[in-house]
XYZ file of C-alpha atoms in Angstrom:
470
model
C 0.000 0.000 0.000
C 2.571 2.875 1.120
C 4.521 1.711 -2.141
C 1.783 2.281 -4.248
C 1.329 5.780 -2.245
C 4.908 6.693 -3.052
C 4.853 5.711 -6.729
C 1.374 7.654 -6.838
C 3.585 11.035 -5.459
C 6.033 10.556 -7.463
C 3.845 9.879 -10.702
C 4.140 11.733 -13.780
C 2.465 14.838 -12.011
C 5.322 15.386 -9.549
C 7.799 14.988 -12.197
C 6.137 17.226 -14.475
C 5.735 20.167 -11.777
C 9.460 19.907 -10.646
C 10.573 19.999 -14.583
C 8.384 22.359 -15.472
C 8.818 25.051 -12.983
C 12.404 24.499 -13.785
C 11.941 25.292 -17.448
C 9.522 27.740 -16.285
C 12.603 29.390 -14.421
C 15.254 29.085 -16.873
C 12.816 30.735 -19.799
C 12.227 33.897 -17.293
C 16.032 34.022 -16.799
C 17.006 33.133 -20.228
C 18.810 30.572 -19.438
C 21.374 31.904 -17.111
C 22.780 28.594 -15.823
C 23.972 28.328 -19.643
C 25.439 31.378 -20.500
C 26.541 32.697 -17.656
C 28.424 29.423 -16.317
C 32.118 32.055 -16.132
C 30.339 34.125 -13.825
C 29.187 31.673 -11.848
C 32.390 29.812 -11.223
C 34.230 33.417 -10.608
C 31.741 34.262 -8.052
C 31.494 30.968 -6.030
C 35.010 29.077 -6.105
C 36.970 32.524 -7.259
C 35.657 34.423 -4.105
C 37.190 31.334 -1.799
C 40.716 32.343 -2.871
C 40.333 36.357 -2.364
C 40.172 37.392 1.243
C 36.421 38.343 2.383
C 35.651 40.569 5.664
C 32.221 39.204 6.807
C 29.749 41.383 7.833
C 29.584 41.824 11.278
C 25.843 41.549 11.892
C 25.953 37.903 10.582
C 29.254 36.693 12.812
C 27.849 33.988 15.034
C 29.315 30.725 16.533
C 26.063 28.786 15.707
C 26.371 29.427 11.593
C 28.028 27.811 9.316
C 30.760 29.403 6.998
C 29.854 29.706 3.163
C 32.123 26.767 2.431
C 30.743 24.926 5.438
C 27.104 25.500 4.119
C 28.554 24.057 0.374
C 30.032 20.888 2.056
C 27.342 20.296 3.868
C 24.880 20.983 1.446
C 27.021 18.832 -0.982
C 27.076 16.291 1.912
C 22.767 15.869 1.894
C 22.656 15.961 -1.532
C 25.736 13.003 -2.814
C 24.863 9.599 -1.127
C 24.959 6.358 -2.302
C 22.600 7.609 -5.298
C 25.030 8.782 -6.741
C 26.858 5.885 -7.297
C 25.113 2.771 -6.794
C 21.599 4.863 -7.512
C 23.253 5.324 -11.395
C 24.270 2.065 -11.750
C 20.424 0.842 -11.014
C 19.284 3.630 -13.588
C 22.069 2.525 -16.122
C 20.094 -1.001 -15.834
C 16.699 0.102 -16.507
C 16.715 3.268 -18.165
C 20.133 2.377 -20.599
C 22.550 4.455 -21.563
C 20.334 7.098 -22.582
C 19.437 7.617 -18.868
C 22.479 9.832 -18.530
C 21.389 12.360 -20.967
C 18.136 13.143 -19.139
C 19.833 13.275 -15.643
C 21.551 16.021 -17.744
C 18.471 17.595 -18.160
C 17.333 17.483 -14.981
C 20.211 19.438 -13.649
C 20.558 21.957 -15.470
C 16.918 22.982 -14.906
C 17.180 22.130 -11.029
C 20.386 24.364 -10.792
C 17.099 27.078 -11.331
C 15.059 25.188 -9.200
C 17.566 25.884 -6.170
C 19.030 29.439 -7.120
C 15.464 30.592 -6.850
C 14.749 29.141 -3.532
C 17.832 30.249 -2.273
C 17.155 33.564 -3.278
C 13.700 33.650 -2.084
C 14.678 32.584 0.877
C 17.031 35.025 1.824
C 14.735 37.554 0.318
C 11.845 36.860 2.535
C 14.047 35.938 5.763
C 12.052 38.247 8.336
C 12.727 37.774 12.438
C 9.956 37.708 14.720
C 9.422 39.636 17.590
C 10.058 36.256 19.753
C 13.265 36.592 18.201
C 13.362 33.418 16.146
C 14.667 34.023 12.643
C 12.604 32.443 9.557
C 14.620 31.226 6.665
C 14.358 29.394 4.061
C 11.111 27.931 2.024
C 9.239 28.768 5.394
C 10.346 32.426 5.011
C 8.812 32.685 1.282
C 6.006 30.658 2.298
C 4.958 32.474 5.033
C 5.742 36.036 4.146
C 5.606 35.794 0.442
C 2.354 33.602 -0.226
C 1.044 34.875 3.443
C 0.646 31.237 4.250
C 1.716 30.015 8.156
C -0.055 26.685 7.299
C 1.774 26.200 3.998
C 4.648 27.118 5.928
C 4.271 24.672 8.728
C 3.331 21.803 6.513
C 6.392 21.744 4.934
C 8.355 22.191 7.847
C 6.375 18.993 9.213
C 7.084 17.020 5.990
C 10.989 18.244 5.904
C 11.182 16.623 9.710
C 9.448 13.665 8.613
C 12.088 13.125 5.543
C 15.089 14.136 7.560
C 14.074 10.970 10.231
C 13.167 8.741 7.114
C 15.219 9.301 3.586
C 17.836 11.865 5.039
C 18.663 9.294 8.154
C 17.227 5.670 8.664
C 17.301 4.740 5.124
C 21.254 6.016 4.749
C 22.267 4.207 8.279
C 20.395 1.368 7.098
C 23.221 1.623 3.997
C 25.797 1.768 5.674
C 25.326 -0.930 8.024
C 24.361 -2.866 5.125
C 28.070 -2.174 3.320
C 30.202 -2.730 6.359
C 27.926 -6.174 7.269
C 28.998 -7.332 3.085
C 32.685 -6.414 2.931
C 33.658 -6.782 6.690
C 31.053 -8.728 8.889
C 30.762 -6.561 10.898
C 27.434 -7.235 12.661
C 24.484 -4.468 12.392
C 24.754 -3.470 16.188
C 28.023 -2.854 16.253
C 27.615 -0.487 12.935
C 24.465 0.914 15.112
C 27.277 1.481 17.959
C 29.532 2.997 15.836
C 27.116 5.695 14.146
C 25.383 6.612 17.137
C 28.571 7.494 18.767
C 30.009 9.137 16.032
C 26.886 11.191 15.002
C 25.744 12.198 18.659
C 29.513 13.609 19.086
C 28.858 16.018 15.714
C 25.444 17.063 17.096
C 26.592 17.386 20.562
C 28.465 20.540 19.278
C 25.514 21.879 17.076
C 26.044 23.319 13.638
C 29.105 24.735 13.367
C 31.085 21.411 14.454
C 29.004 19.276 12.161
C 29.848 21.559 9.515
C 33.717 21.777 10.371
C 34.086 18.295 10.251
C 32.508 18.419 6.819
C 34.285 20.578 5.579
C 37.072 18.352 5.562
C 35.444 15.277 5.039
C 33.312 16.117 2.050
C 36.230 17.293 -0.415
C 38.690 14.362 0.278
C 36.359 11.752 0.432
C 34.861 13.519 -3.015
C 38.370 13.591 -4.475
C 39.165 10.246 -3.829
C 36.108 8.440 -5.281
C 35.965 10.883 -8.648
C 40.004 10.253 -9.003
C 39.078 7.117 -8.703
C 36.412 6.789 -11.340
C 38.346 9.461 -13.800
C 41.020 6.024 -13.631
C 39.060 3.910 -14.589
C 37.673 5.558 -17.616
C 41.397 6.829 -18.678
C 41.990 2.806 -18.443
C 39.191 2.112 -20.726
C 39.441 5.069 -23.017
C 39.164 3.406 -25.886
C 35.406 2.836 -25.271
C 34.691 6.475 -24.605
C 33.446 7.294 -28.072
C 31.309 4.390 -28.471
C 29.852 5.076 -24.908
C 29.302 9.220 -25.922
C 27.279 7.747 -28.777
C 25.626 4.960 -27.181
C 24.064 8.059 -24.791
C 23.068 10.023 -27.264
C 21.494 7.419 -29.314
C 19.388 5.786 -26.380
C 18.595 8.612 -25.434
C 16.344 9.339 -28.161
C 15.186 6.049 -28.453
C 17.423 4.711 -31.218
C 18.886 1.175 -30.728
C 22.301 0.424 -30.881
C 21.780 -1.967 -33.812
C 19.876 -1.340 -36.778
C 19.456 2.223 -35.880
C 15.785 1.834 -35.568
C 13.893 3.954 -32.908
C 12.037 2.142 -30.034
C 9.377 3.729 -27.998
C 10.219 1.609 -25.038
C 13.963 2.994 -25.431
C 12.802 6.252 -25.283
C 10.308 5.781 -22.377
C 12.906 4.023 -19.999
C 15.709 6.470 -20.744
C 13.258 9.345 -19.558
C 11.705 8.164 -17.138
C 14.727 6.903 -15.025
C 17.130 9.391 -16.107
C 14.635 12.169 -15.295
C 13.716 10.759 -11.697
C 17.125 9.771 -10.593
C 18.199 13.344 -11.367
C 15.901 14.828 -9.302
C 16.190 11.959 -6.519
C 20.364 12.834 -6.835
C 20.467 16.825 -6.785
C 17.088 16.980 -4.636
C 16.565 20.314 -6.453
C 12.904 21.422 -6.132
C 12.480 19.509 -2.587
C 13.640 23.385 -1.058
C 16.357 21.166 1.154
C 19.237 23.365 -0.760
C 17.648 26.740 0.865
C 17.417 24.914 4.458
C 20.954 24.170 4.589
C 22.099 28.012 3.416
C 19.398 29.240 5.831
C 22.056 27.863 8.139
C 25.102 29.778 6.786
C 26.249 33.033 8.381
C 25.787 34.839 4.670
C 22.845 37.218 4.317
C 23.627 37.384 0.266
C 21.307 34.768 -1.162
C 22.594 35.319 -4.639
C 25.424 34.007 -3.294
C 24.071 31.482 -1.822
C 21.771 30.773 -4.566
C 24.940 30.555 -7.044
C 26.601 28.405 -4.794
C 23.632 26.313 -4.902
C 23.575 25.899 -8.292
C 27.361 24.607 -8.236
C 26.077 21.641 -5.722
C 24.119 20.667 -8.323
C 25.764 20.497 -11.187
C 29.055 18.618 -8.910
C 26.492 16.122 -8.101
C 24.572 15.556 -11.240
C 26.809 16.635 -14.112
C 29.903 15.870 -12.535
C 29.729 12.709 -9.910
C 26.918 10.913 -11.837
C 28.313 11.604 -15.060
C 31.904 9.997 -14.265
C 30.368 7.183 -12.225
C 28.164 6.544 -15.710
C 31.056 6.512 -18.084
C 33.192 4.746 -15.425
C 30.722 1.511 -15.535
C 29.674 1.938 -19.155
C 33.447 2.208 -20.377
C 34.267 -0.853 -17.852
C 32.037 -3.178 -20.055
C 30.259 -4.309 -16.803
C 27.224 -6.803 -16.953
C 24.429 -4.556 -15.627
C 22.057 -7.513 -15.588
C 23.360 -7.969 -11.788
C 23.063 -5.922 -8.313
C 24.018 -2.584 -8.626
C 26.342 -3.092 -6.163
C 28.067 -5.971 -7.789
C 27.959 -3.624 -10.600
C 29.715 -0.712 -8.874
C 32.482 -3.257 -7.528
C 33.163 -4.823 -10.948
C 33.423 -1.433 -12.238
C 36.121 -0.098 -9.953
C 38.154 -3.301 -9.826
C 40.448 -1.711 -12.776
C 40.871 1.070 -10.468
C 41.084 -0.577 -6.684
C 42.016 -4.114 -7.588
C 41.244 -6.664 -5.343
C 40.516 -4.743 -2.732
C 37.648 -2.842 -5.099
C 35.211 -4.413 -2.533
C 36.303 -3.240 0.814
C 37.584 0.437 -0.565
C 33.658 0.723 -2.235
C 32.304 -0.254 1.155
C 34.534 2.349 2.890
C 33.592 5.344 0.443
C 29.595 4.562 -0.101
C 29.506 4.043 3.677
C 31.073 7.523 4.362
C 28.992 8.842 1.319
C 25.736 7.814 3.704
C 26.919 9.404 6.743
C 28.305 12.588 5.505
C 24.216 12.686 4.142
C 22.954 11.312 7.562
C 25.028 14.341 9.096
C 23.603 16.872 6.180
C 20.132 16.166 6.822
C 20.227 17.025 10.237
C 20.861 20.457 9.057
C 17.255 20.631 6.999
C 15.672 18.639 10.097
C 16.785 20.769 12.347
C 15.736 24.461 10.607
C 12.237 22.717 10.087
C 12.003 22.020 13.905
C 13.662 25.115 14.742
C 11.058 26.846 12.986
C 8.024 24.863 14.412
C 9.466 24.313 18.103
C 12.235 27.128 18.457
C 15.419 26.175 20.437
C 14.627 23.082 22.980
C 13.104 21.581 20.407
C 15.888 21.378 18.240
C 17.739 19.703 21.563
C 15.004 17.075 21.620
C 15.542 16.803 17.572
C 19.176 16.374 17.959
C 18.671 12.681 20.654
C 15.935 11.529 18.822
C 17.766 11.843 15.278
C 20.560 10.021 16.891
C 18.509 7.106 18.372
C 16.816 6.581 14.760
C 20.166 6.364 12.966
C 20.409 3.588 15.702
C 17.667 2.032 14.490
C 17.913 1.926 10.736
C 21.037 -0.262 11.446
C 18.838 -2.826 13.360
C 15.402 -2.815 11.230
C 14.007 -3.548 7.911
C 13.344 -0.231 6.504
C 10.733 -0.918 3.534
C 7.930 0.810 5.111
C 10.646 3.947 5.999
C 11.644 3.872 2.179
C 7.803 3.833 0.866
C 7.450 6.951 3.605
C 10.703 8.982 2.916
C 9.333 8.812 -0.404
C 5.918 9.548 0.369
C 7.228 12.738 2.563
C 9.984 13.784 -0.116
C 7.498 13.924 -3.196
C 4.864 16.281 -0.759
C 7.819 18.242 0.061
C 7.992 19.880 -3.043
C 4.403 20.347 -3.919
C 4.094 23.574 -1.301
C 8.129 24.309 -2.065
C 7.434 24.497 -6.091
C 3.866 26.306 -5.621
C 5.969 29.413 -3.725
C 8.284 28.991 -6.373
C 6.018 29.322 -9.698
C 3.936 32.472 -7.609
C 7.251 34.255 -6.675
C 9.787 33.307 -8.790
C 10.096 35.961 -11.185
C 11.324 38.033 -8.211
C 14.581 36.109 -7.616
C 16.320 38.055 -10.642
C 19.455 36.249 -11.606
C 22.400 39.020 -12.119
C 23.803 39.107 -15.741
C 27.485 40.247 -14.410
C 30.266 39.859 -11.586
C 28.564 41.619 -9.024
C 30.403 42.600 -5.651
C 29.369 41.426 -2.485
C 28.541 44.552 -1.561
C 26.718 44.791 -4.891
C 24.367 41.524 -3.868
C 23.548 42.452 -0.814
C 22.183 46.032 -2.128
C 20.124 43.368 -4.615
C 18.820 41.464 -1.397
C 18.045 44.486 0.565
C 15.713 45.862 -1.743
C 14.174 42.401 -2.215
C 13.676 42.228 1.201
C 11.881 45.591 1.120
C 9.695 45.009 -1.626
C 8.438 42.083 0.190
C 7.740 44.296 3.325
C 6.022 46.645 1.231
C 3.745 43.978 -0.418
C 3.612 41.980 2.668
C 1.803 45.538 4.251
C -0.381 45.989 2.294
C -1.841 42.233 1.899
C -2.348 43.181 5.921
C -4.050 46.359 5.194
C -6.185 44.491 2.657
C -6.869 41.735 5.259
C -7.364 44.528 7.887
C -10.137 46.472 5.859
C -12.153 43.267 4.826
């Protein structure tokens, strides 16, 4: 029953909301993520080598730094998905699958610049003190909709306890029982332990541990899959083609085109995408809520460089890496993902796979706890983020120790109705979040975001006036 639920959300509906309030996006912006890819790069990794002053008004100890809110939003986004989630797709959507993942980034990199824009925009602070950030901000204040608001915030919690924790503990207790025996409690030991240390010491030590942890562990698996396609170059060209060719339905022999082709390279390469980058779901805009940055341009371009490291850049090489390898992908994904890097790891392909997926599940175990805990924050304030912290801890316990098909059939259930409020603020407001067409400076953005900000004020007034005289 909850399976049929979750393949009900995630129907042809969902998908074509999230794509099409991407395109949506990308038409109104003409297409920034395309043409203005320089810019982008300059204004993300070129400010981390120039020496910033932060602003003063934003210098807490409880938020992260803006490369501590990438890693970490890099961290919840790249799991196992993105390796053994592409070699599933690669065996039922084909070749072709990879083209449409494509696709599906580069219209969620719009999907997420405009939430994180929005979000900043329509940041407001209550006179109880507690900020509001994020899709709740643009919810709230910019469709004028506390229920819409708090829904999502439930739903977020919900898919932080399921999808963003059980069902990633569950993986890596899974790996380390396969490659090392070691039994599920003591992985259930282990990640406890380690996890309730990192939330012990709130946001800004999860996020300097990821900081570190996220680019090396990165760096090792992509070296690691760039090897094995250098060792199998000779396929490359025949791979580039076999893409392109599934992906519009042709078959590899005869040239003929196949409707079922077609359908299966869509349809999987279309919903892994979005299940990989998460773009649409608003959890990109709860993690920068977190960051000690006021700019959500900024933030929003940084955003859009999570996604395209995760989609175009991890899933891509981690395609070509088992497509070039000649693999059989009529077996396990997992089998297929340890075949593949055999050229790479040798014998020991097994154990180092086990080691890097494993860490690849907690580092988005750890990220999640970020969106979970701005969703409780929001509904519960400050204890109840304490509460959220021992109770996110005992469930990573648990996914160790339990089947988790139900948990699956819900994270999926609560992930899908994530976006549905998240993509309807979106398509009403989006046309605000004005992508900039040149190198702006930081003091530049946040002139951009303070008249945002005002212009929601202004509107925000008079919707109360309206309400007031009615």
């Amino acid at each position: 029953m909850l399976e049929r639920c979750a393949s009900f959300v995630w129907g042809p509906g969902l998908m074509v909301l999230l794509l099409g309030t991407g395109l949506y996006l990308s038409v109104h912006q003409r297409f920034f993520q395309l043409t203005h890819w320089r810019m982008i790069l300059r204004r993300t990794f070129g400010q981390l080598l120039r020496h910033r002053t932060a602003d003063a008004s934003t210098q807490t100890t409880t938020r992260l730094s803006q490369f501590q809110t990438f890693s970490t939003a890099l961290a919840a986004a790249m799991g196992t998905g993105n390796i053994i989630g592409v070699a599933a797709a690669l065996a039922i959507g084909g070749a072709g699958a990879v083209f449409w993942m494509w696709i599906s980034a580069l219209l969620g990199m719009m999907l997420t610049y405009t939430e994180n824009v929005l979000g900043m925009a329509y940041a407001r602070t209550l006179p109880s003190g507690k900020e509001v950030r994020g899709p709740m901000a643009y919810l709230r204040f910019g469709l004028n909709s506390p229920l819409l608001a708090a829904v999502y915030a439930g739903l977020c919690v919900a898919a932080s306890f399921g999808m963003g924790n059980m069902a990633q503990s569950s993986a890596v207790s899974e790996l380390t029982y396969q490659a090392f025996a070691l039994p599920h409690w003591g992985t259930a030991l282990l990640v406890w332990l380690v996890l309730g240390y990192l939330l012990w010491g709130g946001m800004r030590r999860v996020g300097r541990v990821v900081q570190w942890v996220m680019p090396i562990l990165s760096g090792v698996y992509l070296l690691g899959a760039i090897w094995v396609i250098v060792r199998h170059g000779a396929q490359l060209p025949a791979v580039c083609r076999q893409i392109f060719c599934q992906a519009w339905g042709v078959e590899a022999v005869g040239g003929g085109v196949t409707g079922a082709v077609l359908r299966a390279a869509i349809r999987t390469g279309l919903r892994h995408g979005i299940f990989s980058n998460e773009a649409g779901l608003g959890s990109s805009a709860l993690v920068h809520a977190g960051g000690d940055s006021q700019d959500g341009i900024t933030q929003g371009l940084w955003s859009m460089v999570e996604v395209a490291l995760d989609t175009l850049v991890c899933c891509t090489l981690t395609a070509l890496a088992v497509l070039t390898s000649g693999v059989s992908l009529a077996q396990p994904p997992g089998k297929i993902v340890s075949e593949t890097f055999s050229s790479a790891f040798g014998a020991f392909s097994p154990g180092v796979m086990a080691v890097l997926l494993s860490m690849f599940a907690f580092c988005s175990l750890v990220g999640w706890s970020v969106c979970g805990e701005q969703a409780v924050y929001y509904l519960g304030g400050k204890r109840a983020v304490q509460g959220y912290r021992v109770l996110y801890g005992i469930a990573a316990g648990l996914g160790c120790m339990l089947s988790l098909s139900p948990v699956w059939a819900l994270s999926d259930i609560a992930n899908g109705c994530m976006a549905v409020p998240n993509l309807l603020g979106l398509l009403v407001l989006g046309r605000k979040a004005t992508a900039p067409t040149h190198l702006p400076k930081a003091d530049d953005s946040l002139a951009i975001m303070s008249k945002l900000r005002k212009k929601g004020g202004t509107e925000l007034s008079k919707k109360k006036k309206n309400q007031e005289c009615h």
